[in-house]
PDB file of C-alpha atoms in Angstrom:
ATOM      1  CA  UNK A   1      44.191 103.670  63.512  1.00  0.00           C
ATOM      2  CA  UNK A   2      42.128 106.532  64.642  1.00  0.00           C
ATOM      3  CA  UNK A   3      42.160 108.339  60.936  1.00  0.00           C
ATOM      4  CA  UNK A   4      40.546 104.663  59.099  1.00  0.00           C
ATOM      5  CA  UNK A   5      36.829 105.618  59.999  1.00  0.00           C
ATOM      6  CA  UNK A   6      37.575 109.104  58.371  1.00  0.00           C
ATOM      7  CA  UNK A   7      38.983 107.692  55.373  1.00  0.00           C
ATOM      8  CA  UNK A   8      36.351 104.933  54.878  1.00  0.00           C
ATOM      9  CA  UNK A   9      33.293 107.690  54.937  1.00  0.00           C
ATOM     10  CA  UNK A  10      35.168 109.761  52.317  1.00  0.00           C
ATOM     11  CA  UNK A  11      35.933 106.922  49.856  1.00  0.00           C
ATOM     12  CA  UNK A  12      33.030 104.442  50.139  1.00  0.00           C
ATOM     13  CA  UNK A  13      30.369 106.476  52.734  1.00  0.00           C
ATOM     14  CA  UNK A  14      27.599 109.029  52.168  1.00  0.00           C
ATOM     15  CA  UNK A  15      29.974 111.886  52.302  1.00  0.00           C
ATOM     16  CA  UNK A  16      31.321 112.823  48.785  1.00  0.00           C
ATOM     17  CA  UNK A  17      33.386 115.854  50.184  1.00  0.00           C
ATOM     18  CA  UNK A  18      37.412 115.197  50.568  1.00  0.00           C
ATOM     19  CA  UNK A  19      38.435 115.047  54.241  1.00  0.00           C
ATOM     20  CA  UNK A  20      41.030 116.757  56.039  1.00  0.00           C
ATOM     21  CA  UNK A  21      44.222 115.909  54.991  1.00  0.00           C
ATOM     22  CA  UNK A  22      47.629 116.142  56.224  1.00  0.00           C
ATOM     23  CA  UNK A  23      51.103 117.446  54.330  1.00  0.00           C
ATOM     24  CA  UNK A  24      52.468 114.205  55.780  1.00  0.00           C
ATOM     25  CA  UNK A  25      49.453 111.626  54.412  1.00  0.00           C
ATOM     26  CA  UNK A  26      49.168 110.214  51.221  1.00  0.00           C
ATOM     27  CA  UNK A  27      45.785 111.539  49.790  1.00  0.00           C
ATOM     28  CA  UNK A  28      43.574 109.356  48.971  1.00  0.00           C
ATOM     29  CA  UNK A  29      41.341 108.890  45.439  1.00  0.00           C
ATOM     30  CA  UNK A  30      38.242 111.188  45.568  1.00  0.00           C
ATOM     31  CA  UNK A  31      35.111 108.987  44.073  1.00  0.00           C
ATOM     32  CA  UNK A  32      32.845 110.531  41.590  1.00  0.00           C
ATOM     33  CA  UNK A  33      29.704 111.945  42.987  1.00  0.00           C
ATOM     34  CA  UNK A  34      28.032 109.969  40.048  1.00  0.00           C
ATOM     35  CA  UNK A  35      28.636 106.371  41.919  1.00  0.00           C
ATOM     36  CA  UNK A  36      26.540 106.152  44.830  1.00  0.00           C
ATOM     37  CA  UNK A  37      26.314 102.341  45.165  1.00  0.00           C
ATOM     38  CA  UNK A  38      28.842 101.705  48.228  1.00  0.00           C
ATOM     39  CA  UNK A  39      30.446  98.521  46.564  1.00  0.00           C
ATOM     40  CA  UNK A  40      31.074 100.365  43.412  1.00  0.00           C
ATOM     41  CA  UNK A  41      32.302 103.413  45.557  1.00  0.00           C
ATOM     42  CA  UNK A  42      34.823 100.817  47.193  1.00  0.00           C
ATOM     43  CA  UNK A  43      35.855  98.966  44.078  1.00  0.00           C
ATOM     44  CA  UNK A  44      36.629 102.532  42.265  1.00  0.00           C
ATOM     45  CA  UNK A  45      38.700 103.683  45.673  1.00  0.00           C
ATOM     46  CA  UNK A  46      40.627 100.951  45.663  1.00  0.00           C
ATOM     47  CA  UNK A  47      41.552 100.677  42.223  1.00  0.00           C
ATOM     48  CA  UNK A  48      42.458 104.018  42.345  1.00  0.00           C
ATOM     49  CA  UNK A  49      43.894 104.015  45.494  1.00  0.00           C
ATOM     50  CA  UNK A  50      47.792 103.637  44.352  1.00  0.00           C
ATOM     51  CA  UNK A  51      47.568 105.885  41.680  1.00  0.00           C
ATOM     52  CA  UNK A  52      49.679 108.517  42.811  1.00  0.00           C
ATOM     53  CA  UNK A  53      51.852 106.560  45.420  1.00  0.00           C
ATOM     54  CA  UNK A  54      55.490 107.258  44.597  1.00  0.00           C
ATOM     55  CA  UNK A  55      56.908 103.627  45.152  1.00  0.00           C
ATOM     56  CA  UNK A  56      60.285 104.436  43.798  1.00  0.00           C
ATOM     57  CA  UNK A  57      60.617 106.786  46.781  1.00  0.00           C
ATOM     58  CA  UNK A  58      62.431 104.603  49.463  1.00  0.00           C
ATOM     59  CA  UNK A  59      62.404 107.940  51.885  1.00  0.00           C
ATOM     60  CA  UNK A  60      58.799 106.815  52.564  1.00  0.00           C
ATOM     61  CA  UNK A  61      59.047 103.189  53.151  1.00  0.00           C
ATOM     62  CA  UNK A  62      59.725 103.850  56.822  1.00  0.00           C
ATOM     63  CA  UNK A  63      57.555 106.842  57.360  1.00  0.00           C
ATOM     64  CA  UNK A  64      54.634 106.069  59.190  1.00  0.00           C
ATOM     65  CA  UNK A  65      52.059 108.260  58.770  1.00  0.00           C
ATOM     66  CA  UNK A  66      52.793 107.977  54.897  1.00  0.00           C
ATOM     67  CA  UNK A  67      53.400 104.478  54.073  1.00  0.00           C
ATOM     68  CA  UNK A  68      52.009 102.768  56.896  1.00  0.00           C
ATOM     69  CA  UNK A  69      48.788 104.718  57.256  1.00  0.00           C
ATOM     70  CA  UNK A  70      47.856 105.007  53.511  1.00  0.00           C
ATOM     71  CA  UNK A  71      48.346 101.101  53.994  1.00  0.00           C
ATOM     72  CA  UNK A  72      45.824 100.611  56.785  1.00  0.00           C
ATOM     73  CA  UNK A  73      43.238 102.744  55.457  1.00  0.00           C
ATOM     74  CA  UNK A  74      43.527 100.620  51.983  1.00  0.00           C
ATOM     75  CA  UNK A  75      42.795  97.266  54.116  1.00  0.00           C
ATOM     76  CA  UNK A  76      40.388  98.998  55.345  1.00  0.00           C
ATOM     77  CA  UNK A  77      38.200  99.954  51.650  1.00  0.00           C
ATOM     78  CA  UNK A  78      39.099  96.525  50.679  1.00  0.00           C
ATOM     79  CA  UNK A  79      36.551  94.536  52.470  1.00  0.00           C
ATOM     80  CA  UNK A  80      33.797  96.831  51.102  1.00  0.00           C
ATOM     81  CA  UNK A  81      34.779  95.873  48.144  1.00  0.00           C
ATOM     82  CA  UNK A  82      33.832  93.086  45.490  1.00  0.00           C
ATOM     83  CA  UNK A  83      36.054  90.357  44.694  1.00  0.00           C
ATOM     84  CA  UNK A  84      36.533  91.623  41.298  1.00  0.00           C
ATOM     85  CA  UNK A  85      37.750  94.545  42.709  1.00  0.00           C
ATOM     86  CA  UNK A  86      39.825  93.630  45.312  1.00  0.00           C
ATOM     87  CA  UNK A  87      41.595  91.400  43.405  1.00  0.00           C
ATOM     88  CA  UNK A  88      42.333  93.997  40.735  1.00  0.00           C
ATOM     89  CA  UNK A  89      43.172  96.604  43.475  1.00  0.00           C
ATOM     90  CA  UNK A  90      45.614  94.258  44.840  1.00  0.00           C
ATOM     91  CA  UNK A  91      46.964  93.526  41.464  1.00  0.00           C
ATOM     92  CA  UNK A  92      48.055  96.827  41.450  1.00  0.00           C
ATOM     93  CA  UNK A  93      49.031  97.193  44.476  1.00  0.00           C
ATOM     94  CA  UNK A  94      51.609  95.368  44.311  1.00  0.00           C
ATOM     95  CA  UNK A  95      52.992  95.393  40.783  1.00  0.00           C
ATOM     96  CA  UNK A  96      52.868  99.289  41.565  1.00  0.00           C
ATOM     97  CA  UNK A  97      55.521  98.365  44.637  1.00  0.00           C
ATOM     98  CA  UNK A  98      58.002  95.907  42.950  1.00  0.00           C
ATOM     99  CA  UNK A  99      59.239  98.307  41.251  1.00  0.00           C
ATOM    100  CA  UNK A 100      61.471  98.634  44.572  1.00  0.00           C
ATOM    101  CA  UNK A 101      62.137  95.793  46.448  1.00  0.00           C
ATOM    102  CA  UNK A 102      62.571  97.712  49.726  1.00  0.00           C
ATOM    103  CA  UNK A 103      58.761  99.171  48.893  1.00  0.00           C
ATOM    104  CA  UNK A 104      57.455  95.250  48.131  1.00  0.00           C
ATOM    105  CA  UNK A 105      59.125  93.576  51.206  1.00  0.00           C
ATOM    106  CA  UNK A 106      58.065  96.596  53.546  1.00  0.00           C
ATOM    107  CA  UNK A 107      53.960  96.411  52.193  1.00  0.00           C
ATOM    108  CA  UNK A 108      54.174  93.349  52.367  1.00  0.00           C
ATOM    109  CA  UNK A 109      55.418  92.749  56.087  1.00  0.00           C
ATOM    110  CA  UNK A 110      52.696  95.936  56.524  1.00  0.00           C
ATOM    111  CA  UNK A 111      49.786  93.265  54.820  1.00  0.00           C
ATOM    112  CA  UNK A 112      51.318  90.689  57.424  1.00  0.00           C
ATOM    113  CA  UNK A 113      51.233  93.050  60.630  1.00  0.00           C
ATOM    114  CA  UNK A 114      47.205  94.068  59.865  1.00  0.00           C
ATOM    115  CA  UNK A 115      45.854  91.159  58.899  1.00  0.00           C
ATOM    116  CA  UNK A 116      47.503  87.759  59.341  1.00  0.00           C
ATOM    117  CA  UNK A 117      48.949  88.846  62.943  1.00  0.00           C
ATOM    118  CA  UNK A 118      46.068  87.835  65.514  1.00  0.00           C
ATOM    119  CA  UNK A 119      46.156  90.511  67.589  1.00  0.00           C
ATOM    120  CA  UNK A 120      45.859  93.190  65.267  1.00  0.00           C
ATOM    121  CA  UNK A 121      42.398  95.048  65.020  1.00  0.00           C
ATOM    122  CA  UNK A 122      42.425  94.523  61.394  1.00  0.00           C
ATOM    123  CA  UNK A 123      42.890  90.740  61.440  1.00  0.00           C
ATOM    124  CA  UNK A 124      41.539  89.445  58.644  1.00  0.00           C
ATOM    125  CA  UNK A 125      43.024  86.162  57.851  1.00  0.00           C
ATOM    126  CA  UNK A 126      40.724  85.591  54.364  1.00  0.00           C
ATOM    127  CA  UNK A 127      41.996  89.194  53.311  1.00  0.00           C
ATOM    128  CA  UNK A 128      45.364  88.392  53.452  1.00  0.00           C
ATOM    129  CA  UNK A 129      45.268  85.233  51.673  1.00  0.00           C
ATOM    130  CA  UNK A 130      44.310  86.945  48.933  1.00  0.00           C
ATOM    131  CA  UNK A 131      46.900  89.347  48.875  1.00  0.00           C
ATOM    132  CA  UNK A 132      49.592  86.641  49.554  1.00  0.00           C
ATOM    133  CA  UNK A 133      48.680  84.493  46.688  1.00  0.00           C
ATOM    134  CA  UNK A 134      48.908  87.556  44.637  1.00  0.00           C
ATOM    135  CA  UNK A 135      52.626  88.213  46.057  1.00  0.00           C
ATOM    136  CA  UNK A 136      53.847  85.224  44.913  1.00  0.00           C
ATOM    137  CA  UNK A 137      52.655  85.810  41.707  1.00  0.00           C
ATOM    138  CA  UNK A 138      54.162  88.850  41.011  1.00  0.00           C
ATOM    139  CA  UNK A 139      57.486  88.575  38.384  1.00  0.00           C
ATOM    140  CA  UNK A 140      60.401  89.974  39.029  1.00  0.00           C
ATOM    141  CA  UNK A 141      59.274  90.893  42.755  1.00  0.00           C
ATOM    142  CA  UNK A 142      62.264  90.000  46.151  1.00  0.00           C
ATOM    143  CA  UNK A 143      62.142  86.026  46.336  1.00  0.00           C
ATOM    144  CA  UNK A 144      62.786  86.384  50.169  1.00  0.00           C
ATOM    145  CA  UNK A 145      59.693  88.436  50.740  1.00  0.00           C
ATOM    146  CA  UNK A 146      57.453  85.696  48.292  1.00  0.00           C
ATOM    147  CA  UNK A 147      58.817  82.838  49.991  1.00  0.00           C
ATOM    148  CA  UNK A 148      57.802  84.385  53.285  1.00  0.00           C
ATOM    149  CA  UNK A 149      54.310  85.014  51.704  1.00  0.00           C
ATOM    150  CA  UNK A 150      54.188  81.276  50.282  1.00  0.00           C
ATOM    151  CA  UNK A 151      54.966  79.635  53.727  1.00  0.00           C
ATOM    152  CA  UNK A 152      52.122  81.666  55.680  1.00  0.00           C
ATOM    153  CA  UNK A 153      50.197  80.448  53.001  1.00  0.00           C
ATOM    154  CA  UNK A 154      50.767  77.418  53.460  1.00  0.00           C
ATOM    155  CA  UNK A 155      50.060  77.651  57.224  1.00  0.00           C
ATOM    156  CA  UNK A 156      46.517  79.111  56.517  1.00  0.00           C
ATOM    157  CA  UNK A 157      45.661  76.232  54.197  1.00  0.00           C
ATOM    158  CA  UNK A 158      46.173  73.722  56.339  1.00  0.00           C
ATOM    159  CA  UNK A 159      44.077  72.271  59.262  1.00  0.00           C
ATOM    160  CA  UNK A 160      40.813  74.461  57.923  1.00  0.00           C
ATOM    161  CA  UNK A 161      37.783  74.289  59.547  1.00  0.00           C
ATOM    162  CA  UNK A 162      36.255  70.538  57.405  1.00  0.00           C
ATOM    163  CA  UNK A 163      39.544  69.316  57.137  1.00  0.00           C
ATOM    164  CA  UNK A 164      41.233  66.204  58.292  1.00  0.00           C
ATOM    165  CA  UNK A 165      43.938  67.840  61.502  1.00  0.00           C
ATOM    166  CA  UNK A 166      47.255  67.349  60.617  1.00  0.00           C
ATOM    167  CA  UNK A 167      48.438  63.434  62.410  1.00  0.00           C
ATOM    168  CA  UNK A 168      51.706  64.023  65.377  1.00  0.00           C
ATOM    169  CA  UNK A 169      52.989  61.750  67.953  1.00  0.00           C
ATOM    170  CA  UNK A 170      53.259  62.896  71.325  1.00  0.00           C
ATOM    171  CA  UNK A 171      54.163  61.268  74.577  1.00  0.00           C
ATOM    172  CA  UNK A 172      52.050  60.880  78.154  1.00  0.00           C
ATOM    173  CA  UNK A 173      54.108  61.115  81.505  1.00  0.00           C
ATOM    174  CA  UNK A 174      54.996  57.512  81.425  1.00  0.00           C
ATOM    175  CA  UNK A 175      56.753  57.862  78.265  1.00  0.00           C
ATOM    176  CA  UNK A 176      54.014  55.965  76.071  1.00  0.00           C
ATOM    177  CA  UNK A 177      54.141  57.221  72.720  1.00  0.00           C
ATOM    178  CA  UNK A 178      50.402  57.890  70.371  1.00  0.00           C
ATOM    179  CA  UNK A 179      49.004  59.536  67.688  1.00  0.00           C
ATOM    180  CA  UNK A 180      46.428  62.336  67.481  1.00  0.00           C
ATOM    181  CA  UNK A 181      44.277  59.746  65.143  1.00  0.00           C
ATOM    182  CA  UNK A 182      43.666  57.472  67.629  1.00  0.00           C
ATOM    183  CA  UNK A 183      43.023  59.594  70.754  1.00  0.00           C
ATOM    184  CA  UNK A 184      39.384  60.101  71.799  1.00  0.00           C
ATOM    185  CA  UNK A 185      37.620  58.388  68.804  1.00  0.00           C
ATOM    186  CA  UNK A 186      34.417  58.379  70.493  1.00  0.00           C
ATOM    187  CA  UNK A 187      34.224  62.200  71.292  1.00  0.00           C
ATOM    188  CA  UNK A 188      35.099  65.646  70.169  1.00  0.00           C
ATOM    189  CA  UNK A 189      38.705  66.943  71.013  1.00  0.00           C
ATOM    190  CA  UNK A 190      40.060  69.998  72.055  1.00  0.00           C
ATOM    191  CA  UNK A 191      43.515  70.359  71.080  1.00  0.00           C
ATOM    192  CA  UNK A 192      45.219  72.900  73.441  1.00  0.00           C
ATOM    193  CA  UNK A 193      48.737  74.138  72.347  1.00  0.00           C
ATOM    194  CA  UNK A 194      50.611  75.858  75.178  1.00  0.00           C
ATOM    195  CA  UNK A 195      54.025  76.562  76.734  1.00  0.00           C
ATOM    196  CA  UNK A 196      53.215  77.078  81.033  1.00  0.00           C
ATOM    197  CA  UNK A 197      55.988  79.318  80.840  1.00  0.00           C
ATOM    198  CA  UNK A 198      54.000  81.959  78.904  1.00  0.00           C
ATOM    199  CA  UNK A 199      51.543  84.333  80.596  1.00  0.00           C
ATOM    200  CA  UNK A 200      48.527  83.940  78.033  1.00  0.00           C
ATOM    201  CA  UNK A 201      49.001  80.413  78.811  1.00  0.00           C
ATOM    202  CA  UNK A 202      49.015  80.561  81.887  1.00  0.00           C
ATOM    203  CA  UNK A 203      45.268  83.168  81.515  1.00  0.00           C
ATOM    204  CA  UNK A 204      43.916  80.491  79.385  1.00  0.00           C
ATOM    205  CA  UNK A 205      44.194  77.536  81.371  1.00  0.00           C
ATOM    206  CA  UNK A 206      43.342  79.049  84.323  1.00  0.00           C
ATOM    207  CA  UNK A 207      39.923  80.312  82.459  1.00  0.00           C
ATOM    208  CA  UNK A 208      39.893  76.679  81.237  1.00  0.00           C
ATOM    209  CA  UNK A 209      39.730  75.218  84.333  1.00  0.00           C
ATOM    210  CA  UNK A 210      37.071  76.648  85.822  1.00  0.00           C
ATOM    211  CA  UNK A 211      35.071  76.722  83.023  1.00  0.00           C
ATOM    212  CA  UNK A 212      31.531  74.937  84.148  1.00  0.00           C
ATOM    213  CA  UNK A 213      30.667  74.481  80.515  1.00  0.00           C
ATOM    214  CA  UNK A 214      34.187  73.146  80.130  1.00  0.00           C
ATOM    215  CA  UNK A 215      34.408  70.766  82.683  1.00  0.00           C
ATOM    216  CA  UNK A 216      30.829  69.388  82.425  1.00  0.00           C
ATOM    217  CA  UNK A 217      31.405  68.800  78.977  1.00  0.00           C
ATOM    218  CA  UNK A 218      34.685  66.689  80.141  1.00  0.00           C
ATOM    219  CA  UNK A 219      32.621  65.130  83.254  1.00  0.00           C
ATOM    220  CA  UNK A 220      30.363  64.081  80.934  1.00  0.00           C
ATOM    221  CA  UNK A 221      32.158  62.198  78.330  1.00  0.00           C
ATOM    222  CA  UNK A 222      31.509  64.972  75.568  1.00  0.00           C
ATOM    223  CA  UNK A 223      35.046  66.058  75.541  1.00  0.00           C
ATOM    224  CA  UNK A 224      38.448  65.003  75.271  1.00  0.00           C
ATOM    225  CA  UNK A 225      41.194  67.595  76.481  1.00  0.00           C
ATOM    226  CA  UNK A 226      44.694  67.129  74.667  1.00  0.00           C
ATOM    227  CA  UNK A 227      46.962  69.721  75.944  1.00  0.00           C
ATOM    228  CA  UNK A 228      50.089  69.447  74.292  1.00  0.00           C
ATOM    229  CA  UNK A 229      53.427  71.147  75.436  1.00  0.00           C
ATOM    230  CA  UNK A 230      55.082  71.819  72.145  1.00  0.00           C
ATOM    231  CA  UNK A 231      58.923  73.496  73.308  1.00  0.00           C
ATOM    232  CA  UNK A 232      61.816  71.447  74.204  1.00  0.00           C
ATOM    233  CA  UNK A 233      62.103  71.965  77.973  1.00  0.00           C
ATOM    234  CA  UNK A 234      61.020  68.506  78.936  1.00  0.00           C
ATOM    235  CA  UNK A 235      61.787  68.757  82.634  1.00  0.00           C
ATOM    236  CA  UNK A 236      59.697  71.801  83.108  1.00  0.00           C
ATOM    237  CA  UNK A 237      57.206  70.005  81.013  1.00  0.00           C
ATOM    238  CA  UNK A 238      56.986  66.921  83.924  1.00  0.00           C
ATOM    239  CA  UNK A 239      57.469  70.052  86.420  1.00  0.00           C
ATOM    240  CA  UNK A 240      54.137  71.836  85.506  1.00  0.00           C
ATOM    241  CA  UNK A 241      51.763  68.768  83.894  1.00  0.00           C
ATOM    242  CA  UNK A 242      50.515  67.741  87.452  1.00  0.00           C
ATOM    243  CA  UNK A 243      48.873  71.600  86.827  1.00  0.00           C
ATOM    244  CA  UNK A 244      46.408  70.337  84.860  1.00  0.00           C
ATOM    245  CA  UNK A 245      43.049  68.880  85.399  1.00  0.00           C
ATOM    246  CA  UNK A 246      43.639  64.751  86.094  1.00  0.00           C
ATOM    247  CA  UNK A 247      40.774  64.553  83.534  1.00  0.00           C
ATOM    248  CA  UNK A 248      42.884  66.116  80.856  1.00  0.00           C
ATOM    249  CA  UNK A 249      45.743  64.466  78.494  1.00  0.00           C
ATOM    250  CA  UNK A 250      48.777  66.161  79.319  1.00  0.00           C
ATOM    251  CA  UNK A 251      51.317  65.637  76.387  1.00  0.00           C
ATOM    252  CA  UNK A 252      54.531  66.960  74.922  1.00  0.00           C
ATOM    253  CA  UNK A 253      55.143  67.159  71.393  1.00  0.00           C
ATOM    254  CA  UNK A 254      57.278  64.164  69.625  1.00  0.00           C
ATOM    255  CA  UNK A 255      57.341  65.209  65.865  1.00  0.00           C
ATOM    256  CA  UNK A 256      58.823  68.680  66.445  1.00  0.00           C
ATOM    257  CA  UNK A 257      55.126  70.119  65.345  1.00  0.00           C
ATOM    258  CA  UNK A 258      56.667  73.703  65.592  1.00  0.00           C
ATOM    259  CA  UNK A 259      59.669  72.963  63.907  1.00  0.00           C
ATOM    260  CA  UNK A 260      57.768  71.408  60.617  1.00  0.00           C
ATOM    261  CA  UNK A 261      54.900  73.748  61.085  1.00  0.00           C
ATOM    262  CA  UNK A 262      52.381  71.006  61.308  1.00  0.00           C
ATOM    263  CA  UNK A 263      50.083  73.588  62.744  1.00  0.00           C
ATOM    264  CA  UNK A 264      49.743  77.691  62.377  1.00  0.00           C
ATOM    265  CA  UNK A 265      51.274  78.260  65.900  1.00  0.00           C
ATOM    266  CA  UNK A 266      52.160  81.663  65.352  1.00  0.00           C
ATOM    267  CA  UNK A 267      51.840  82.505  69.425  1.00  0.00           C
ATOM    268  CA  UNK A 268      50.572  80.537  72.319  1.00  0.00           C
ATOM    269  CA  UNK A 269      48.341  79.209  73.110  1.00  0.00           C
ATOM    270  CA  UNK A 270      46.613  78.045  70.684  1.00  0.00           C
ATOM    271  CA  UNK A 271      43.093  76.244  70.520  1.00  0.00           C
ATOM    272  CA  UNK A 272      41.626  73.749  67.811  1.00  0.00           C
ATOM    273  CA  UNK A 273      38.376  71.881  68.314  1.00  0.00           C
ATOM    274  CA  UNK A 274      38.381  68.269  66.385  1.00  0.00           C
ATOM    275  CA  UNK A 275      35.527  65.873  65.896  1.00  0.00           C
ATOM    276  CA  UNK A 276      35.650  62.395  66.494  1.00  0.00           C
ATOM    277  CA  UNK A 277      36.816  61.669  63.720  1.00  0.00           C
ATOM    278  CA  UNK A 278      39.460  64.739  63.455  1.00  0.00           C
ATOM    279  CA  UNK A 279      38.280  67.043  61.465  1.00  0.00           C
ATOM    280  CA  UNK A 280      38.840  70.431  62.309  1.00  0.00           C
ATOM    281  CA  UNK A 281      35.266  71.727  63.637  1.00  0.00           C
ATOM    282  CA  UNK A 282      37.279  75.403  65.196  1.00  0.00           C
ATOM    283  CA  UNK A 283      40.662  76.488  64.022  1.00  0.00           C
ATOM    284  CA  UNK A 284      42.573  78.976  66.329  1.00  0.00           C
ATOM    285  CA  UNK A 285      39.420  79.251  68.777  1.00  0.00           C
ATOM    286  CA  UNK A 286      38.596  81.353  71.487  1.00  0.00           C
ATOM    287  CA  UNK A 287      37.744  80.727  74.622  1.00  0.00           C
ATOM    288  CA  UNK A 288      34.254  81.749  73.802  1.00  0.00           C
ATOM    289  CA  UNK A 289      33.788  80.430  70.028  1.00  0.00           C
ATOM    290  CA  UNK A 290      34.410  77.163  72.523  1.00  0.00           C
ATOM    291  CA  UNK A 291      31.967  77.405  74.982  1.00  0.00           C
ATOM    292  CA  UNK A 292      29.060  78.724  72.324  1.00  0.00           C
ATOM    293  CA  UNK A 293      29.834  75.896  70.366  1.00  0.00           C
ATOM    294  CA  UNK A 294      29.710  73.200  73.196  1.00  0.00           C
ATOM    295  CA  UNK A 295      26.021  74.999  74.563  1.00  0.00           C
ATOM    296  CA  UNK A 296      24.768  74.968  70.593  1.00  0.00           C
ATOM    297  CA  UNK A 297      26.745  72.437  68.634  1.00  0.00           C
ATOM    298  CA  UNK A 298      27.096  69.437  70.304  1.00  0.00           C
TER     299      UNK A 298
END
């Protein structure tokens, strides 16, 4: 990651000198001297930027420092620049890499690594929608690796911020049996996915629970809690619920949310912050996006 800023100066920044470059790095395009606007510099590097990638070379696939790394510095020019462009650059992109399957299915798991995956510095979850809804859309390109592309799709287009949260039944400790629509109707939500057998989950609900702005907003009626176990361990479930705050809803899941991806769970835990009325106000929150929003939005 340390060679991106280098990259981004040479193809989109003031410099218009080539940088440094490696036997073992694919070199990127040099930009004319005569475009200075930095959107047009961006749009002409990443057009350009597959030009002389040798897709048919399968040698490379794995290499890091080639494939990899001329990868990450690409998703790096892209935001930079216009629509327009990136949608041609990822045009041909990836027409450029179905020419081998083994090329296709390993940029694409590369596009899924930087920017779907959470963690990743690079996450960029509007970025890679775009580039998804181009994969499927290539002909001829590995059905395994589209279908893969088409169901995280899927997962990003559903419960968006404005939209109605997907409906589940889940159970309370004495069994009783209700639906996310009718929980809390007179009060936001905050829908807390979690397993209290994983560490971050274990982080998060300790920073949950003592959380002034948290538990005032509970206290005070402005906030429903709905923490919802979502594996199949039931006993360790009724083991670890007394754990939570008494003013909290502890659940477990009873329509196999995971199973039917109901919701983008891709690691735990995960927070979404409904309205009243369930529609998604935060999607995949932070513990901070939460607390600004219940100081400023509420």
């Amino acid at each position: 990651m340390s060679k991106l800023l280098p990259a981004l100066l040479f193809c989109i920044g003031i410099s218009l000198h080539a940088s440094a470059q490696t036997e073992t790095e694919y070199a990127m395009p040099a930009v004319p001297d005569s475009i200075q606007d930095i959107t047009r510099r961006a749009d002409y590097a990443t057009r350009h930027f597959w030009d002389a990638y040798p897709f048919a070379d399968t040698t490379l696939v794995h290499h890091k420092d080639y494939a990899e790394q001329a990868a990450a510095n690409f998703f790096t020019l892209l935001p930079y620049a216009s629509d327009e462009g990136q949608d041609e650059a990822i045009g041909r992109w990836l027409e450029g890499a179905a020419v081998s399957p083994t090329a296709f299915s390993h940029f694409a798991g590369i596009a899924e690594k930087y920017l779907y995956e959470r963690e990743s510095p690079q996450h960029n979850e509007a970025l890679y929608q775009r580039i998804a809804e181009r994969i499927g859309s290539i002909a001829g390109a590995d059905e395994a690796t589209q279908s893969r592309a088409h169901f995280l799709l899927q997962q990003l287009r559903r419960n968006r911020p404005d939209s109605i949260a997907t409906d589940f039944t889940y159970a309370t400790a004495d069994g009783t049996l209700h639906r996310l629509s009718q929980t809390a109707a007179d009060r936001p939500t905050l829908l807390l996915f979690y397993d209290p057998d994983c560490q971050q989950c274990q982080t998060l609900l300790f920073r949950l629970r003592h959380s002034g702005i948290v538990n005032q907003a509970v206290s005070e009626g402005r906030l429903a809690v709905l923490a919802v176990y979502t594996e199949d361990d039931e006993a360790l479930w009724q083991q670890k619920r007394t754990d939570l705050p008494a003013a909290w809803t502890a659940a477990i899941d009873r329509s196999d949310i995971r199973g039917h991806a109901l919701y983008d769970l891709r690691q735990l835990p995960t927070l979404y912050l409904l309205s009243p009325e369930k529609r998604v106000i935060l999607r995949d929150a932070t513990l901070a996006q939460l607390t600004n929003y219940l100081l400023t939005g509420m």
